Coordinates of N, CA and C in Angstrom, one line a residue:
M1 N -69.4 -134.5 26.3 CA -69.0 -135.6 27.6 C -67.7 -136.1 27.4
W2 N -67.5 -135.9 25.9 CA -65.8 -136.6 25.2 C -65.1 -135.2 25.8
V3 N -65.2 -134.7 26.1 CA -64.6 -133.1 26.5 C -64.0 -133.6 27.8
L4 N -65.1 -133.8 28.9 CA -64.6 -134.3 30.5 C -63.6 -135.2 30.1
S5 N -63.9 -136.4 29.1 CA -62.7 -137.4 29.2 C -61.3 -137.1 29.1
M6 N -61.0 -135.8 28.1 CA -60.0 -135.4 27.4 C -59.7 -134.9 28.4
L7 N -60.1 -133.9 29.2 CA -59.4 -133.0 30.5 C -59.3 -134.0 31.2
S8 N -59.7 -134.6 31.7 CA -59.2 -135.7 32.7 C -58.2 -136.4 32.4
A9 N -57.7 -136.9 30.9 CA -56.5 -137.5 31.0 C -55.6 -136.6 30.6
L10 N -56.0 -135.6 30.2 CA -54.6 -134.8 30.3 C -54.3 -134.3 31.9
A11 N -55.2 -134.2 32.8 CA -55.1 -133.4 33.9 C -54.2 -134.9 34.6
G12 N -54.0 -136.3 34.1 CA -53.5 -137.2 34.8 C -52.5 -137.5 33.8
N13 N -52.1 -137.1 32.9 CA -50.5 -136.8 32.2 C -49.9 -135.6 33.4
K14 N -48.8 -136.2 33.3 CA -47.6 -135.0 34.6 C -46.9 -134.4 33.7
T15 N -46.6 -134.9 32.6 CA -45.7 -134.1 31.4 C -46.6 -132.4 31.5
I16 N -47.9 -132.9 30.6 CA -48.8 -132.0 30.5 C -48.9 -130.8 31.3
M17 N -49.5 -131.7 32.7 CA -49.5 -130.7 33.8 C -47.8 -129.8 34.2
A18 N -46.9 -130.6 34.0 CA -45.8 -129.9 34.3 C -45.8 -129.0 33.2
I19 N -45.7 -128.8 32.2 CA -45.8 -128.0 30.8 C -46.9 -126.9 31.3
F20 N -47.9 -127.5 31.3 CA -49.0 -126.3 32.0 C -49.0 -125.3 33.2
A21 N -48.2 -125.6 34.4 CA -47.4 -125.1 35.4 C -46.2 -124.1 35.1
A22 N -45.5 -124.8 34.2 CA -44.7 -123.7 33.6 C -44.9 -122.5 33.1
L23 N -45.6 -123.1 32.2 CA -46.7 -122.1 31.3 C -47.2 -120.6 32.5
V24 N -47.8 -121.2 33.8 CA -48.5 -120.4 34.3 C -47.5 -119.5 35.2
G25 N -46.5 -120.3 35.8 CA -45.2 -119.8 36.4 C -44.9 -118.6 35.5
G26 N -44.5 -118.5 34.8 CA -44.0 -117.6 33.5 C -45.2 -116.5 33.3
I27 N -46.2 -116.7 33.1 CA -47.2 -115.6 33.2 C -46.7 -115.1 34.4
G28 N -46.8 -115.2 35.3 CA -47.5 -115.1 37.0 C -45.9 -114.1 37.2
L29 N -44.7 -114.9 36.5 CA -43.7 -113.8 37.0 C -43.3 -112.4 36.2
F30 N -44.0 -112.5 35.0 CA -43.6 -111.4 33.4 C -45.2 -110.5 34.1
V31 N -46.0 -110.7 34.7 CA -46.9 -109.9 35.2 C -46.3 -109.0 36.8
A32 N -45.4 -109.9 37.3 CA -45.2 -109.0 38.5 C -43.8 -108.3 38.3
G33 N -43.1 -108.6 37.1 CA -41.8 -108.0 36.3 C -42.8 -106.5 36.1
G34 N -43.7 -106.5 35.5 CA -44.3 -105.2 34.8 C -44.6 -104.7 36.5
I35 N -45.3 -105.2 37.1 CA -45.5 -104.3 38.5 C -44.2 -103.8 39.0
S36 N -43.2 -104.6 39.2 CA -41.7 -104.0 39.3 C -41.6 -103.0 38.5
R37 N -41.5 -102.9 37.7 CA -40.9 -101.9 36.9 C -41.6 -100.7 37.0
A38 N -43.2 -100.6 37.2 CA -44.2 -99.8 37.5 C -43.6 -98.4 38.5
K39 N -43.4 -99.6 39.7 CA -43.3 -98.9 41.3 C -42.0 -98.4 41.2
K40 N -40.3 -99.1 39.9 CA -39.3 -98.2 40.1 C -39.6 -96.7 39.4
D41 N -40.4 -97.2 38.3 CA -40.9 -95.7 37.4 C -41.3 -95.0 39.0
T42 N -42.4 -95.0 39.3 CA -43.2 -93.9 40.3 C -41.7 -93.5 41.0
A43 N -41.4 -94.2 41.6 CA -40.0 -93.6 42.4 C -39.2 -93.1 42.3
R44 N -38.7 -93.5 40.7 CA -37.9 -92.3 40.3 C -38.4 -91.0 39.9
R45 N -40.2 -91.0 39.4 CA -40.6 -89.8 39.3 C -40.7 -88.8 40.6
A46 N -40.8 -89.7 41.6 CA -41.1 -88.9 42.9 C -39.8 -88.4 43.7
A47 N -38.5 -88.9 43.3 CA -37.2 -88.3 43.4 C -37.0 -87.2 43.0
E48 N -37.2 -87.4 41.6 CA -37.1 -85.9 40.6 C -38.3 -85.1 41.2
K49 N -38.9 -85.0 41.8 CA -40.1 -84.0 42.3 C -39.4 -83.8 43.4
L50 N -38.8 -84.4 44.3 CA -38.4 -83.6 45.2 C -36.9 -83.0 45.3
A51 N -36.2 -83.9 44.2 CA -35.3 -83.0 43.6 C -35.4 -81.1 43.6
A52 N -36.4 -81.4 42.8 CA -36.9 -80.1 42.0 C -37.8 -79.5 43.2
A53 N -38.0 -79.7 44.0 CA -38.7 -78.9 45.3 C -37.6 -78.5 45.9
Q54 N -36.6 -78.9 46.3 CA -35.4 -78.8 47.6 C -34.5 -77.9 46.2
E55 N -34.5 -78.1 45.1 CA -34.1 -76.9 44.4 C -34.4 -75.3 45.1
R56 N -36.1 -75.8 44.5 CA -36.8 -74.2 44.4 C -36.9 -73.6 45.8
L57 N -36.8 -74.4 47.0 CA -36.4 -74.1 48.0 C -35.2 -73.1 48.8
E58 N -33.9 -74.2 47.8 CA -33.0 -73.0 48.0 C -33.0 -72.2 47.5
M59 N -33.5 -71.8 46.2 CA -33.5 -70.4 45.6 C -34.3 -69.4 45.9
D60 N -35.4 -70.1 46.8 CA -36.5 -68.7 47.5 C -35.4 -68.7 48.4
R61 N -34.7 -69.6 49.3 CA -33.7 -68.5 50.0 C -32.7 -68.3 50.1
E62 N -32.4 -68.2 48.9 CA -30.8 -67.2 48.0 C -31.9 -66.0 47.6
A63 N -32.9 -65.7 47.2 CA -33.6 -64.9 46.9 C -34.4 -64.0 48.1
T64 N -34.6 -64.6 49.9 CA -35.1 -63.8 50.9 C -33.2 -63.9 51.5
D65 N -32.3 -63.9 51.1 CA -31.6 -63.6 51.7 C -30.8 -61.9 50.7
A66 N -31.0 -62.2 49.6 CA -30.7 -61.0 49.1 C -31.0 -60.2 49.7
E67 N -32.7 -60.4 49.4 CA -34.0 -59.3 50.2 C -33.7 -59.0 50.9
R68 N -33.1 -59.4 52.0 CA -32.5 -58.9 53.6 C -31.9 -58.3 53.2
A69 N -30.6 -58.5 52.8 CA -29.0 -57.3 52.6 C -30.0 -56.3 51.7
A70 N -30.4 -56.6 50.6 CA -30.9 -55.2 50.0 C -31.5 -54.1 50.9
R71 N -32.6 -55.0 51.6 CA -32.9 -53.8 52.9 C -31.9 -52.6 53.6
D72 N -30.7 -53.0 53.2 CA -30.1 -52.2 54.2 C -29.1 -51.3 53.2
L73 N -29.4 -51.9 52.3 CA -28.5 -51.1 51.2 C -29.2 -49.4 50.6
P74 N -28.4 -48.8 50.6 CA -29.1 -47.3 49.9 C -29.8 -47.7 48.7
D75 N -30.7 -46.6 48.3 CA -31.3 -46.7 47.3 C -30.5 -46.6 45.5
E76 N -29.5 -46.6 45.6 CA -28.5 -46.9 44.7 C -27.7 -48.5 44.4
A77 N -26.9 -48.3 45.6 CA -26.8 -50.1 45.6 C -28.0 -51.0 45.6
A78 N -29.1 -51.0 46.2 CA -30.0 -51.6 46.3 C -30.4 -51.9 45.0
R79 N -30.6 -50.8 43.8 CA -30.9 -51.1 42.9 C -29.9 -51.5 41.8
R80 N -28.6 -51.4 41.7 CA -27.5 -52.4 41.2 C -27.4 -54.0 41.3
E81 N -27.7 -54.2 43.0 CA -27.9 -55.6 43.4 C -29.2 -56.4 42.6
A82 N -30.0 -55.3 42.7 CA -31.6 -55.6 42.0 C -31.2 -56.4 40.4
M83 N -30.5 -55.4 40.0 CA -30.3 -55.6 38.6 C -29.6 -56.8 38.4
R84 N -27.9 -57.0 39.1 CA -27.5 -58.1 39.6 C -28.5 -59.8 39.2
W85 N -29.3 -59.5 40.5 CA -29.9 -60.7 40.5 C -31.1 -61.0 39.4
A86 N -31.7 -59.7 38.2 CA -32.6 -60.2 37.4 C -31.5 -60.6 36.3
R87 N -30.5 -60.4 36.0 CA -29.7 -61.3 34.7 C -29.8 -62.6 35.4
H88 N -29.3 -62.9 36.1 CA -29.3 -64.5 36.6 C -30.8 -65.2 36.6

């Protein structure tokens, strides 16, 4: 019973309620900041994956261009071209 009277006295005290509201607000901002950091990290990782995929695609295009060019070469020239690409 005395707990309820203490709680009602604290709820009626504007200073204590303002401090409590500030604490709850601070905790809310902290949690929101953590969520924001997680979203930024996820976006950064997605951008890195996209850049890697684009780089692989460009390398595949270059290899395909070299293969097309090598088809038109005589055997010895094609071997030299293949050796040049193998060194990369």
